[in-house]
Each structure stands twice: as C-alpha cells, then as structure tokens.
Coordinates of C-alpha atoms in Angstrom, one line a residue:
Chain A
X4 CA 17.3 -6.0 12.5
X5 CA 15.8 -2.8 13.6
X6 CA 12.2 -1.5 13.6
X7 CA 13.4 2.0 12.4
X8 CA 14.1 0.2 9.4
X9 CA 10.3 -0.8 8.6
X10 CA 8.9 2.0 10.1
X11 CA 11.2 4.8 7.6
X12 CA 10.4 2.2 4.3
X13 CA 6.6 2.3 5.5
X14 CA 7.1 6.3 5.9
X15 CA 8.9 6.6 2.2
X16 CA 5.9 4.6 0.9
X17 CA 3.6 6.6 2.6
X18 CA 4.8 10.0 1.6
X19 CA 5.3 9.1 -1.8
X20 CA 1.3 8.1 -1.9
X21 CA 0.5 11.1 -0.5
X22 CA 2.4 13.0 -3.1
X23 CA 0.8 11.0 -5.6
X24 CA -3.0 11.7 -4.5
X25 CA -2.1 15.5 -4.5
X26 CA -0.5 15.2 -7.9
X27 CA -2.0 13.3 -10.2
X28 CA -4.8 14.1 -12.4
X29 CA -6.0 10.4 -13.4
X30 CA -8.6 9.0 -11.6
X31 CA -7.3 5.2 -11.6
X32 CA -3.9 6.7 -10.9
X33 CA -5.1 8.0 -7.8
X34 CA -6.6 5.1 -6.4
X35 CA -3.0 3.4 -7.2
X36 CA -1.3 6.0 -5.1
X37 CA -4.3 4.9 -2.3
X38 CA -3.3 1.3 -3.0
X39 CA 0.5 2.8 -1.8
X40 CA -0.6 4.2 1.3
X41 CA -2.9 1.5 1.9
X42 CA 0.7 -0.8 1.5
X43 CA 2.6 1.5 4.0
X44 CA 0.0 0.8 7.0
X45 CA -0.1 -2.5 6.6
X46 CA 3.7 -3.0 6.3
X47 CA 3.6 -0.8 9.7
X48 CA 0.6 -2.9 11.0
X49 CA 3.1 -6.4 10.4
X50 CA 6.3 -4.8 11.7
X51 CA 4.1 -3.6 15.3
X52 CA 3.2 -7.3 14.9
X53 CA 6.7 -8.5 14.9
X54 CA 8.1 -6.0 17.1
X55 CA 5.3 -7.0 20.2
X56 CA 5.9 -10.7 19.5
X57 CA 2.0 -10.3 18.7
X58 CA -0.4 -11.6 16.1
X59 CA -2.9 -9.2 16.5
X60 CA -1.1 -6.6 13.9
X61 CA -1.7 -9.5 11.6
X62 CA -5.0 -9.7 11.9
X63 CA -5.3 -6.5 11.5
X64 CA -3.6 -6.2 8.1
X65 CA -5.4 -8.8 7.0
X66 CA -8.4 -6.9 7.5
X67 CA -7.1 -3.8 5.7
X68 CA -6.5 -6.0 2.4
X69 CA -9.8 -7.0 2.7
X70 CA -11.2 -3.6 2.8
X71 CA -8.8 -2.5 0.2
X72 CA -10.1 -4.6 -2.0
X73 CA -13.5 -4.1 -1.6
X74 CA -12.7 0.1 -2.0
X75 CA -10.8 -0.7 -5.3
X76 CA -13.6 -2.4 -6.7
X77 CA -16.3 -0.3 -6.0
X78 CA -13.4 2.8 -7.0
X79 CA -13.0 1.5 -10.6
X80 CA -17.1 0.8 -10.8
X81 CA -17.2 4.7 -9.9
X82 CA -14.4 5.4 -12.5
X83 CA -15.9 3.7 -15.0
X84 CA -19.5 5.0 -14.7
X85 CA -17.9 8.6 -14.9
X86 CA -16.2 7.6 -18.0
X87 CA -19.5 6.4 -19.6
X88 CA -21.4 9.5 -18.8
X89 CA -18.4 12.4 -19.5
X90 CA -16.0 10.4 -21.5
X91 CA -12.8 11.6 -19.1
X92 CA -11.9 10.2 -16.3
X93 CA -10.3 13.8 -15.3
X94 CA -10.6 14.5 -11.7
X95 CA -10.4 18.3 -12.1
X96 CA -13.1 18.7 -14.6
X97 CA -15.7 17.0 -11.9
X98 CA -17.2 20.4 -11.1
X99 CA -20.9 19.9 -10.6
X100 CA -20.9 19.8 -7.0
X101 CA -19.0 23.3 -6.9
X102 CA -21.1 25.6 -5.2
Chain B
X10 CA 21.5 3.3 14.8
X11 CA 24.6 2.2 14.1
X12 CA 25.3 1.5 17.8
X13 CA 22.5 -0.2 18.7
X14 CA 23.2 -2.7 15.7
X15 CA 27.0 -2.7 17.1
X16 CA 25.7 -3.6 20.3
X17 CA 22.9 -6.0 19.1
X18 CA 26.1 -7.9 17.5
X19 CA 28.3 -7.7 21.0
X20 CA 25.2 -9.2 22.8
X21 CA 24.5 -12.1 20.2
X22 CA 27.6 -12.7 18.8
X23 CA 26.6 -12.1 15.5
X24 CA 23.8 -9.5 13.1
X25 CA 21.8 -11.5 11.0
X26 CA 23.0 -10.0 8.2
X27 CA 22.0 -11.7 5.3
X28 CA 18.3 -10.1 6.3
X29 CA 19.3 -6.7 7.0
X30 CA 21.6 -7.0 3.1
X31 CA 17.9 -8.5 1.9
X32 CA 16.0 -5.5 3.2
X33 CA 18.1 -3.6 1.9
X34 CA 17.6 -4.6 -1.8
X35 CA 14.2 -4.9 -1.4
X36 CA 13.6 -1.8 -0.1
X37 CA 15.5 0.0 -2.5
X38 CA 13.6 -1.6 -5.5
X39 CA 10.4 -0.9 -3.8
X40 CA 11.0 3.2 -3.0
X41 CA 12.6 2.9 -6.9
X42 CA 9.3 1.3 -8.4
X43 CA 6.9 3.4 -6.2
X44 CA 8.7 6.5 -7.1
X45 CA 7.9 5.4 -11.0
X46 CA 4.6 4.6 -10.0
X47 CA 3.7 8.3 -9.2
X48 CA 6.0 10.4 -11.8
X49 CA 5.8 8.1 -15.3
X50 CA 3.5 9.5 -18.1
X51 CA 2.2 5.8 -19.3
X52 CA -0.8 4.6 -17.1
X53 CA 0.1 1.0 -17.8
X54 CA 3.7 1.1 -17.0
X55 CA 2.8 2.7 -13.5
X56 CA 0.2 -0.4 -12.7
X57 CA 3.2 -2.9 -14.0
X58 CA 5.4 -0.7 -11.3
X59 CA 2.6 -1.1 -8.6
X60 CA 3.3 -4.6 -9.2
X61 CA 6.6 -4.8 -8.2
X62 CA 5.9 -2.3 -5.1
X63 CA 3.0 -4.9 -4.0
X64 CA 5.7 -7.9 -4.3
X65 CA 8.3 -5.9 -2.6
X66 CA 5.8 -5.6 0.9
X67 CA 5.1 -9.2 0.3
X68 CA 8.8 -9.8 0.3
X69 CA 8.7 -7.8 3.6
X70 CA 6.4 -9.5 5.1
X71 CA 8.2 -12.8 4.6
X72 CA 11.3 -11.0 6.3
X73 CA 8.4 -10.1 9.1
X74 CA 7.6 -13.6 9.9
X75 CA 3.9 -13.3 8.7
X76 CA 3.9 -15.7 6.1
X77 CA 0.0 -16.0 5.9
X78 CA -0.3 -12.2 5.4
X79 CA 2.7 -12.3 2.4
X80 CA 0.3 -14.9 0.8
X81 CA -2.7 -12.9 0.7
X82 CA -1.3 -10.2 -0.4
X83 CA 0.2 -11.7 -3.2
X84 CA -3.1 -14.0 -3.9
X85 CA -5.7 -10.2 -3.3
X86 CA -3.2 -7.5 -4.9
X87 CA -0.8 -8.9 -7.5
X88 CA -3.4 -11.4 -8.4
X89 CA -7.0 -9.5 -8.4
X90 CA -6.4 -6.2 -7.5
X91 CA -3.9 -5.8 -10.4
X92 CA -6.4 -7.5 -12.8
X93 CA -9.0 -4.5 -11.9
X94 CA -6.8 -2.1 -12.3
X95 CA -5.6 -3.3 -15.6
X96 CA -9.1 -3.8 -16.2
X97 CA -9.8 -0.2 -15.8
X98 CA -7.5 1.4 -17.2
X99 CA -8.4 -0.8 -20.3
X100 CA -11.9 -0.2 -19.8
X101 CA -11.3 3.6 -19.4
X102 CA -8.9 4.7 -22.2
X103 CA -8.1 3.4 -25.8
X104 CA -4.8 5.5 -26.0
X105 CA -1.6 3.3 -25.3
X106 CA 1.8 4.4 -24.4
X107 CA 3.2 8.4 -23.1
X108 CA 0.3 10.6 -22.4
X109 CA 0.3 14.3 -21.3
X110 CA -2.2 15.5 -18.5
X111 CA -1.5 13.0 -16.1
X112 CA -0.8 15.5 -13.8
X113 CA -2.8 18.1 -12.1
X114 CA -1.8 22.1 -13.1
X115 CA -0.5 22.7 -9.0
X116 CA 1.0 19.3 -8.6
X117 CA 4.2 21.1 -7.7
X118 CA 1.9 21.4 -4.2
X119 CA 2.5 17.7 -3.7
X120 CA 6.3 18.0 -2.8
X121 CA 6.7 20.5 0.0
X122 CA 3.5 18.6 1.6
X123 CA 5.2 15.1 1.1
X124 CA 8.7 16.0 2.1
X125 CA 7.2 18.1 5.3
X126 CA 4.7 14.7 6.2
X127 CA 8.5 12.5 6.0
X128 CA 10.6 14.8 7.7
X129 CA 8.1 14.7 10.9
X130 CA 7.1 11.4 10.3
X131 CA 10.8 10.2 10.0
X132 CA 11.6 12.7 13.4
X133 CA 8.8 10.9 15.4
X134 CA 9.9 7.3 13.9
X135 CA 13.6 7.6 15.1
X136 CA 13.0 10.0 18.2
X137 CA 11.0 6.7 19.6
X138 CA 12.6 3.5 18.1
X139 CA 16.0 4.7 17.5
X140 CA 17.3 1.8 19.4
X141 CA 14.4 -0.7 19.3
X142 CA 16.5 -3.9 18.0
X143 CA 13.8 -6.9 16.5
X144 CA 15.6 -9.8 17.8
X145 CA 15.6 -13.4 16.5
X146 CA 12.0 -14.7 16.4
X147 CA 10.6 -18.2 15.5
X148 CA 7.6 -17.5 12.9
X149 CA 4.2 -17.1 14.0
X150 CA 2.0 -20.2 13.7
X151 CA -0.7 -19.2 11.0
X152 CA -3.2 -21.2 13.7
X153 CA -2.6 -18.3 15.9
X154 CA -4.0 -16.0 13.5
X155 CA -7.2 -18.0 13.0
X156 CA -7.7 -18.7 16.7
X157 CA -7.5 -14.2 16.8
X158 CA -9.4 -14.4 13.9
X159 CA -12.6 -16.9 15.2
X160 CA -12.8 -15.6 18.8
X161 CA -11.7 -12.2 19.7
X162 CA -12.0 -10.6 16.0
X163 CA -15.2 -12.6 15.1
X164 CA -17.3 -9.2 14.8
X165 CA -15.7 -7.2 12.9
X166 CA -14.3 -10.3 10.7
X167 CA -18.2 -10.8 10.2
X168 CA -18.5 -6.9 9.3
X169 CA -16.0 -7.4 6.8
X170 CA -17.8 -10.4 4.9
X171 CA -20.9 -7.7 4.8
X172 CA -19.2 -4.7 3.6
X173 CA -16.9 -7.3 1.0
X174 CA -20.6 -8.9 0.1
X175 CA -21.9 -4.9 -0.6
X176 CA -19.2 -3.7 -2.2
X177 CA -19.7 -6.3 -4.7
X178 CA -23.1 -6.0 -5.6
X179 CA -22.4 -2.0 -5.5
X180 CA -19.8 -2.3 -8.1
X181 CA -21.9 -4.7 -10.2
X182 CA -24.7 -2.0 -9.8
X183 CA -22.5 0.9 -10.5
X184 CA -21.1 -0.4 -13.7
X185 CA -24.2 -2.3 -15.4
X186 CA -24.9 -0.9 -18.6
X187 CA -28.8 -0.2 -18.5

C-alpha cells in the first residue's frame, strides 16, 4: 500500500469540493461541497495517522467531524432563516451587504 | 510508483493485494459519486450521492486501521448529518426532481481553479511520497485514542463540547419561528 494512494484520492476529493463551492449556486449544495472538502482532510488527517504509526491524526479527525457537524447545523439554521425572510435560497441574489 | 510497490513485494515476499484491488474500487466509486455530487441538476439525488462519498471515506478508513473514526463517521454523517441535509433541502424547496439554476452564471471559473489546485497539489503529493510504502500494521487499539483524547487533547476536546453545546442552541435560535 502506498501513501501516494490516499494522499491523490484525498486531493481528487478536495479539488472536486473546491470546484463545487465556486460553482454552485444552491446554498445547501454548497455546504455539501464543504462536507467534501471537510471528507478529504480527514481522510488525509487518518492516512498521516497510519503512515507515522500515530494516533494523534485520529484524534484529530475526530475532532473535525465534531466541528463539521456543529457547522452543518448551524449552516442549514442560516439557510433556512434566509429562506423564510427572501423565499430563495440563491447565493447570488444575497446583495445587501454590497457596498 | 510502480517500483517502489515492485520492491515493497521483493522485500516482503508478497503486496497485499487484495487492499490495494479494494482501494481501488472504492476509490473509483467515491471520485464517480462525488463527481455527481457537484454536476447533477436534482438537489436530492446529489445528497443520496454524498451518501455514498461519506461511506466510501468510511470504507477508507477501515482500510486505514482507524476503525473508531470509520464508526463515527458513519454514526455523525450518514446517520445525522444526511438527515439535516435532507431536512433542509426539504425544508427549503417544494419542487422535486431536475431543476435549472443550480449553478452560478461564471461557474465555468470553477474548472481551471480546480484542475490548477490538483495539478500542484498532486506535484507536491508525489514529489514527497513517491516512494513512501505503508507497510503491514496491526490496528490501533481504540484505548489509545481515549488515553490522547483524556490527557493530552483534554482542552480542546473540552472546547469542542462548548462550541458543539453553542452551535446547538444557535441553530435552535436561528430557525425558531417567532
């Protein structure tokens, strides 16, 4: 087994998030494109882990899903009170702030 | 690569290589479903394809030896994290099946930046572990990652229970109807 191998699949994932938060237009499809990158990083955190013969990366991805799920949740909340108020959930029609 | 898996196999005897045929399929499904996950027009279909991404990493963590974090993440994504999402995109829309405008007007943007970010990415990755073999391992005892978790990682293990503790009474603030 090589660690090229879970680093490039972690890389793919990555990259394809990436695209994803540039592209899409959806508010809940962006955070799922988050949720991706979110993946990739821990998949890279587990593979450090197994590669150093080290637990530590565990911990430490294990600490990422925690925080992913707590920015999920309070994501949707967000969603879903800018749905209420403007009926869309359109990212680029969110202009107020623009100066 | 292929040399240093040759040589792996002259110094062992053998590749393992039912786990390298078993990455192999897994990883393909996964790039597959989140490749769907970004370009399909039906919101629903790309959280049902998130699924199978977040079971495939699961999967790899099992090939990982970290058996404890494959749990979890099957137990916090596929089992709660999916819910909310199907939740909000319930929540947010009433139209089922192929919508238009899922995309942004310059989403073209997104490829150039995305195939630049893996061509370096994928450069530095097999510039530094191009022969970087993961031998045979014995999995990690899931006591280990309590005993990181309870001494050295007790702060910031206690952080998280705040910020997990705000974030839920946030969220049940944000979206109360009043």
């Amino acid at each position: 087994m090589l660690a090229v191998n879970f680093l490039l699949l972690a890389a793919v994932l990555f990259c394809i998030g990436v695209f994803g938060v540039i592209a899409r237009r959806n508010a809940v499809m962006v955070l799922m494109s988050i949720e991706l990158i979110l993946n990739a990083v821990n998949l890279n955190l587990v593979a450090f882990a197994l590669m150093n013969n080290n637990q530590e990366g565990q911990v430490f991805a294990l600490y990422v899903i925690a925080i992913a799920a707590a920015e999920v949740g309070v994501g949707l909340a967000m969603v879903l009170m800018i749905y209420r108020n403007r009926k869309s959930i359109a990212l680029d029609e969110l202009s107020e702030m623009k100066g | 690569m292929l040399e240093s898996l040759l040589a792996q196999a002259d110094m062992n005897g053998s590749v393992n290589v039912a786990i390298n045929i078993a990455f192999g399929i897994i990883a393909t499904v996964m790039i597959f479903a989140a490749f769907s996950v970004v370009t399909t027009k039906n919101v629903v279909h790309a959280a049902l394809y998130l699924v199978v991404v977040l079971a495939g990493v699961a999967a790899q963590y099992i090939l990982a030896a970290a058996e404890f974090v494959a749990v979890s993440q099957v137990m916090v994504y596929i089992g709660a994290v999916m819910v909310l999402f199907l939740f909000g995109i319930m929540l947010t829309r009433a139209q089922i099946g192929k919508e238009e405008g899922l995309n942004n007007n310059g989403w073209q943007l997104g490829i150039p930046v995305a195939l630049l970010l893996f061509g370096l990415m994928a450069y530095v990755i097999v510039d530094t572990y191009e022969d970087t073999v993961i031998g045979e391992r014995t999995p990690f005892a899931t006591e280990g990652i309590s005993d990181q978790v309870l001494a050295p990682f007790l702060v910031p293990f206690l952080a998280i229970s705040f910020v997990l503790l705000a974030a839920a009474i946030g969220a049940i603030v944000l979206a109360r109807k009043d």
